[in-house]
Coordinates of C-alpha atoms in Angstrom, one line a residue:
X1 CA -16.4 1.2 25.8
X2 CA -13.2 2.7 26.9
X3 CA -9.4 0.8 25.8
X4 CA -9.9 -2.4 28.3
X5 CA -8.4 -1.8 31.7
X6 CA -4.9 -4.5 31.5
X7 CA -4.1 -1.7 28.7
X8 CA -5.2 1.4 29.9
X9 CA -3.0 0.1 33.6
X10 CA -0.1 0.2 31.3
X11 CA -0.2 3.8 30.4
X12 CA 1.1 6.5 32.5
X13 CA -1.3 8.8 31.3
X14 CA -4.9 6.7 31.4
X15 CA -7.5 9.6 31.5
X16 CA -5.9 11.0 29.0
X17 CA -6.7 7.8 26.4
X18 CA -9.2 6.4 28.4
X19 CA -12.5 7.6 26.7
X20 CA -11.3 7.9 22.7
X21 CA -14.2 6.4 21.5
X22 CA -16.0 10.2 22.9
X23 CA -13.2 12.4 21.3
X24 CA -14.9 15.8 20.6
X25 CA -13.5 14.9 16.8
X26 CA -15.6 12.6 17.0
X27 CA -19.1 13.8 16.8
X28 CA -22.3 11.8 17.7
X29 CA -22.5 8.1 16.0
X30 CA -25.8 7.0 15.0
X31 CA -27.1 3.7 16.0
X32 CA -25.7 1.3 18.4
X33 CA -23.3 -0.6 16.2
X34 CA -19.8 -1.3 17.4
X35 CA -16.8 -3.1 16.1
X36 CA -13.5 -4.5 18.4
X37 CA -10.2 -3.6 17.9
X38 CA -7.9 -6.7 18.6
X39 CA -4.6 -7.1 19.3
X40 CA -3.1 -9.4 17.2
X41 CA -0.5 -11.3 19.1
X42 CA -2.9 -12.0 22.1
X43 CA -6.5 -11.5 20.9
X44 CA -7.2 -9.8 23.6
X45 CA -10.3 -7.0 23.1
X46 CA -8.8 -3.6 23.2
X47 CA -11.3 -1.6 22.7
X48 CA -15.1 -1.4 21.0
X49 CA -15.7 1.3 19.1
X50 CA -18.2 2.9 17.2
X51 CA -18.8 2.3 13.9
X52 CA -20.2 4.7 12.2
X53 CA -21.0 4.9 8.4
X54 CA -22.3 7.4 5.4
X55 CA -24.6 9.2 7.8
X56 CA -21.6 10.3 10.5
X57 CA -19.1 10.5 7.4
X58 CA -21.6 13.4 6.3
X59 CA -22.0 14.8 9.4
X60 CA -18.3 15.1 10.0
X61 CA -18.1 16.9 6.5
X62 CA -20.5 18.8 7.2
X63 CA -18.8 20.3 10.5
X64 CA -15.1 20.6 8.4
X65 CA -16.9 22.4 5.6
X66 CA -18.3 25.2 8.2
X67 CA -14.8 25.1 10.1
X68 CA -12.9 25.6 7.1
X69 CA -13.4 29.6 6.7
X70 CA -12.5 30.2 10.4
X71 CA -9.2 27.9 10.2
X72 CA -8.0 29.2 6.9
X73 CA -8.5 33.1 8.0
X74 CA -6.0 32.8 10.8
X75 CA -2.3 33.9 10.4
X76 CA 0.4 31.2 9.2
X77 CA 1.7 31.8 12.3
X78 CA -1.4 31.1 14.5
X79 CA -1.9 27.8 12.6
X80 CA 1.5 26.9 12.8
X81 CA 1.4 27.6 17.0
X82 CA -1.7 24.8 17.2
X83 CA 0.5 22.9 15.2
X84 CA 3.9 23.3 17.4
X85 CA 1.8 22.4 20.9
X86 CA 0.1 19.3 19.1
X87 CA 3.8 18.5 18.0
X88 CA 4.8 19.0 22.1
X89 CA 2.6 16.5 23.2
X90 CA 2.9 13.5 21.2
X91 CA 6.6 14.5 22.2
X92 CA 5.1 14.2 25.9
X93 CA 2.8 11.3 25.5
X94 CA 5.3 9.3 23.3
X95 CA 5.4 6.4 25.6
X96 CA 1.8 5.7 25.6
X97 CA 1.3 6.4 22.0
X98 CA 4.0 4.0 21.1
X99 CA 2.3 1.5 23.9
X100 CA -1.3 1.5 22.0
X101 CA 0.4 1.7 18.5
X102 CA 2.0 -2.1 19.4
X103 CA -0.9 -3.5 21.1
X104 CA -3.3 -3.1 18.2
X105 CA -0.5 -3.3 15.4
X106 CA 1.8 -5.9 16.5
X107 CA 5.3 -4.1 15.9
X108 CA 8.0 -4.3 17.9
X109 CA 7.7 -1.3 20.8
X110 CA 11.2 0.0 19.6
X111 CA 9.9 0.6 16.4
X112 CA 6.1 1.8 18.0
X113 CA 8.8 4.7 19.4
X114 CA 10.6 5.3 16.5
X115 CA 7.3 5.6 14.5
X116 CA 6.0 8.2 17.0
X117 CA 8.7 10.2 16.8
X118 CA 8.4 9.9 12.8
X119 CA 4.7 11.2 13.3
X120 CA 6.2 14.4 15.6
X121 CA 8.8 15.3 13.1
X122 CA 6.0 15.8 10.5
X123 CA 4.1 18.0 12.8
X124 CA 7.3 19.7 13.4
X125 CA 8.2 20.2 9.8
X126 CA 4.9 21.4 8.8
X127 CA 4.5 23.6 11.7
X128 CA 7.5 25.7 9.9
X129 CA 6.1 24.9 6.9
X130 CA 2.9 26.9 7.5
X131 CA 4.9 30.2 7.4
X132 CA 6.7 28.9 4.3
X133 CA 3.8 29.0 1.6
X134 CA 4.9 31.9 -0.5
X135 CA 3.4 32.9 -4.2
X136 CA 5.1 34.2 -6.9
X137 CA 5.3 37.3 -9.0
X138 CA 5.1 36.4 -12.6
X139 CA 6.5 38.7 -15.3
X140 CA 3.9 40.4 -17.2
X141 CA 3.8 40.4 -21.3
X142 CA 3.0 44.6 -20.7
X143 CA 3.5 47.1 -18.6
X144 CA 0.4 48.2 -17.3
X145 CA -0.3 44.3 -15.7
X146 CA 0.6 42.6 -12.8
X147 CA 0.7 38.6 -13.0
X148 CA 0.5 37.4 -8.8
X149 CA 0.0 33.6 -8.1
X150 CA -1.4 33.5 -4.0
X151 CA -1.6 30.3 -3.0
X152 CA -4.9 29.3 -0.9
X153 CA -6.2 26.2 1.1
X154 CA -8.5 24.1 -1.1
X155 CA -11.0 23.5 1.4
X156 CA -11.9 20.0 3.3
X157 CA -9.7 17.3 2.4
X158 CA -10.6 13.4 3.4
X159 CA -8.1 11.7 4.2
X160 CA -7.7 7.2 4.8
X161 CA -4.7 5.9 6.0
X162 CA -3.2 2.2 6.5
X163 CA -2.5 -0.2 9.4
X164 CA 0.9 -0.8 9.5
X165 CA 1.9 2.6 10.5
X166 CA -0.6 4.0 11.9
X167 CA 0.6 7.2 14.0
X168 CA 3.2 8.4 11.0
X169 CA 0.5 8.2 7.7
X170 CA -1.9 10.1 10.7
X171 CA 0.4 13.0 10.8
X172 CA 2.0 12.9 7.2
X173 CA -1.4 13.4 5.8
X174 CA -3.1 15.8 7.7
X175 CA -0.6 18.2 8.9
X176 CA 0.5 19.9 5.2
X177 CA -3.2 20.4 5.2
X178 CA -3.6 21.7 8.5
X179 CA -0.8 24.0 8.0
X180 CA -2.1 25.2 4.2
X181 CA -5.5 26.4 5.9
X182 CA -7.6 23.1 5.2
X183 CA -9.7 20.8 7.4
X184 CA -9.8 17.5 7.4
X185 CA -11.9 14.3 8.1
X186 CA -9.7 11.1 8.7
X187 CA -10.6 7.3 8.3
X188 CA -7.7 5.3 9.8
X189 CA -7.8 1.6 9.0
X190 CA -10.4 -0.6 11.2
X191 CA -7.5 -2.7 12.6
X192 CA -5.5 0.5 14.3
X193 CA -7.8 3.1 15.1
X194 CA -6.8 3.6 18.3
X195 CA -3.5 5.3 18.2
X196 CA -5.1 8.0 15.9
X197 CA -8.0 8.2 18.3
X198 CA -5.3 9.2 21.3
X199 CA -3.4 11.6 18.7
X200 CA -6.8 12.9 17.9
X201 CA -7.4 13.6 21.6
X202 CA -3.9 15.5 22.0
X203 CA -5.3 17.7 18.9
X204 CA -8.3 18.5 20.8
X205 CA -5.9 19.4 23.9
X206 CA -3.4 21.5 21.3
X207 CA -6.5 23.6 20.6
X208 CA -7.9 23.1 17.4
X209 CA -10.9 24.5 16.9
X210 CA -14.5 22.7 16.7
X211 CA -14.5 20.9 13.3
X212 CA -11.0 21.6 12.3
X213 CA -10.3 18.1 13.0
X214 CA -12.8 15.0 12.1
X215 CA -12.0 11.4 12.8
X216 CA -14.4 8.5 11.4
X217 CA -14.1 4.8 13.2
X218 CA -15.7 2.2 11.1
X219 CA -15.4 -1.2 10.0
X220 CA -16.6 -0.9 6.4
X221 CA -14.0 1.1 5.1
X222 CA -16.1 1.1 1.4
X223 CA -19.0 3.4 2.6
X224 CA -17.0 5.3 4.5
X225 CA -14.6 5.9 1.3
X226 CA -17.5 6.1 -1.3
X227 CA -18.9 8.9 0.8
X228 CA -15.6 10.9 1.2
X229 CA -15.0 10.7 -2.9
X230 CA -18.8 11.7 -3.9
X231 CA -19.3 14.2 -1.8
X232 CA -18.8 17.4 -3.1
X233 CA -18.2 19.6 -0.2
X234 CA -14.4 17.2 0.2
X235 CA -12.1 18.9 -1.9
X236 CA -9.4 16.2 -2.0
X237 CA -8.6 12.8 -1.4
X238 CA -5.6 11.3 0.2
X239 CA -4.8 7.5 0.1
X240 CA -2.3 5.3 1.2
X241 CA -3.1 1.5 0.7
X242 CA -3.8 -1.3 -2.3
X243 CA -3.5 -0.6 -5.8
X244 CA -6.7 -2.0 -6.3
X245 CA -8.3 0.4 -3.5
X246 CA -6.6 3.5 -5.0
X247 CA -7.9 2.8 -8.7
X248 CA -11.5 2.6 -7.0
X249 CA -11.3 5.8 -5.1
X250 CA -9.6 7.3 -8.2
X251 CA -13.0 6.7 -10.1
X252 CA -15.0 7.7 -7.5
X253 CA -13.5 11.2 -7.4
X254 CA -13.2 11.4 -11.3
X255 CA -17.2 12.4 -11.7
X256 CA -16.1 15.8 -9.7
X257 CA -12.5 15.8 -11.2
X258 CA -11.1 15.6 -7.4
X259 CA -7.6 15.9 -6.6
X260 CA -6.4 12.8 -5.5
X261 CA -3.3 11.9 -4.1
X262 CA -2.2 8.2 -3.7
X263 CA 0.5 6.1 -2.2
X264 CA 0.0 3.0 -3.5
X265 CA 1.8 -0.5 -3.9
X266 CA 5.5 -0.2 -3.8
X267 CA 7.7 -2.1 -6.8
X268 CA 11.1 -2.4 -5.2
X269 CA 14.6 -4.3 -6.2
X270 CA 17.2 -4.7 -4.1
X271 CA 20.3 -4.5 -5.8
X272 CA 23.9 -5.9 -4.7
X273 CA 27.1 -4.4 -6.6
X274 CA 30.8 -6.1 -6.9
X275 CA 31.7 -2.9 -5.0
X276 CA 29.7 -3.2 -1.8
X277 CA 30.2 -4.1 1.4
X278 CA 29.1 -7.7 1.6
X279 CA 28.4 -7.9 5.5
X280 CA 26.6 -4.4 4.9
X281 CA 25.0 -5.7 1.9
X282 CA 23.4 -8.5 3.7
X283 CA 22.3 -6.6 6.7
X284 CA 20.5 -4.6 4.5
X285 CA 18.6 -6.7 2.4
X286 CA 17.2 -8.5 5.6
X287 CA 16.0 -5.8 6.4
X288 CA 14.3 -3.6 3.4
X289 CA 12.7 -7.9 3.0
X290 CA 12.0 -8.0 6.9
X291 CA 11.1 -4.7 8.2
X292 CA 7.5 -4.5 9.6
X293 CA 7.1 -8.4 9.1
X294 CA 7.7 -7.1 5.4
X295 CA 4.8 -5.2 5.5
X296 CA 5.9 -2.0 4.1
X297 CA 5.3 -0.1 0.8
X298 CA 8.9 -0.6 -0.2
X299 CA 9.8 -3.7 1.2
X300 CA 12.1 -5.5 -1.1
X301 CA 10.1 -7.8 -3.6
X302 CA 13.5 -9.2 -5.4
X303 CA 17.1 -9.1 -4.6
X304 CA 19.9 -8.7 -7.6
X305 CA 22.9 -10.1 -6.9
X306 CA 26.3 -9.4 -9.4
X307 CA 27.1 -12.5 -10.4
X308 CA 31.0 -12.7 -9.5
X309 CA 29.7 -12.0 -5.8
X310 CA 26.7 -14.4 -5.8
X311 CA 28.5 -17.2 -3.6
X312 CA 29.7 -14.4 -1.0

């Protein structure tokens, strides 16, 4: 089914979102099983989707790996004009992306705005960016050689990103490796799938091509990730999430010696000076402890305090 009506009333741009569990980025799920997406101040049903597993996951690979020449021959500059129009209309559609991204995550809808801004100024950056990846020109040890380093997409990359941002970790991922040439297949987490879903169905409207862009719904993130790290035709991982998740995607990859990039659990102090500004000092610390109900990488796990201001 569709987002449930009471939400999709609240959107100024309905058809638009209205049918993201049929997104062309999608492809065809197998079976009839479905999962909900809650949200989780109300527990009101948002949405059921589809939940697809190894067989989709495959599928989806499948269609990168065969979109993957076509993408990477275009210019920089084509590439980075697919990226600039994407960019546009999350600009465009920023209201109702920030109205989805609270309803299934639960964050205030100030910050559901400021996070979908975060998620455009990727696309922005890496829009540029594409027209930015230079080699080099190495001196040779004679001088009838020429040393040249060209820089090249690796291929499909797979990509899994977290709940509690949901719209940025979309576009932080996948845009360097949309802009590099690369095609991708996203798992975002079960609980907020939906925002990526609408941000998937802008892409389609930005004009990537067929298979360019692969998004995976599914409850049982384990299969889904097992299949991404074995199968050989994914190039690279991406993570963001646990420690404990990271270490077992890490060994999943290591039998094809897979890049792997992972964001995992944060390990931050918060540390207060004689010097600083008390009032500001405070203010602070509430929130790097606080932000995102505390539910961020880097959210303050101990506070320092100088001794001869501990009582201020």
């Amino acid at each position: 089914m569709p987002l449930c009506l009471p939400m999709i009333r609240r959107l100024k741009s309905p058809h638009l979102f209205g049918a993201i569990d049929r997104l062309p980025a999608l492809g065809r799920p197998v079976g009839n099983k479905t999962f909900e997406v809650v949200n989780p101040s109300t527990g009101e049903v948002l949405a059921e989707l589809p939940d697809m597993g190894v067989e989709e996951t495959r599928a989806a690979v499948d269609k990168a790996y065969v979109a993957q020449s076509g993408w990477a021959a275009l210019t920089a500059r084509e590439r980075s004009d697919v990226l600039w129009r994407w960019h546009q209309l999350i600009i465009d559609h920023a209201g109702d992306l920030a109205a989805i991204l609270t309803a299934e995550m639960g964050k205030p809808l100030a910050e559901a705005i400021s996070e979908v801004s975060h998620a455009a100024a990727y696309l922005q950056w890496y829009a540029e960016e594409a027209n930015r990846v230079y080699g080099e020109t190495i001196s040779a040890p004679s001088t009838d050689r020429r040393m040249l380093v060209i820089k090249q997409p690796i291929g499909v990359v797979g990509t899994i990103t977290p709940w509690n941002f949901p719209a940025s970790m979309v576009a932080r991922k996948i845009s360097p490796a949309l802009a590099a040439g690369c095609t991708i297949v996203l798992k975002p987490a079960e609980q907020t799938p939906l925002v990526a879903g609408a941000m998937f169905a802008l892409a389609h409207q930005a004009g990537f091509p067929d298979g360019v862009v692969n998004l995976i719904y599914a409850s049982e993130g384990d299969r889904v990730g097992r299949e991404l790290c074995t199968n050989s035709k994914i190039r690279k991982i991406s993570f963001t999430g646990s420690t404990e998740v990271g270490r077992l995607l890490m060994r999943q990859c290591s039998d094809q010696i897979k890049k792997v990039s992972l964001e995992l659990g944060g390990n931050a102090p918060f540390i207060i000076f004689d010097d600083a500004d008390i009032d500001g000092a405070v203010d602070g610390a509430v929130q790097a402890k606080f932000r995102n109900a505390g539910q961020t990488c880097v959210s303050a796990n101990r506070i320092y305090v100088q001794s001869s201001v501990h009582d201020e």
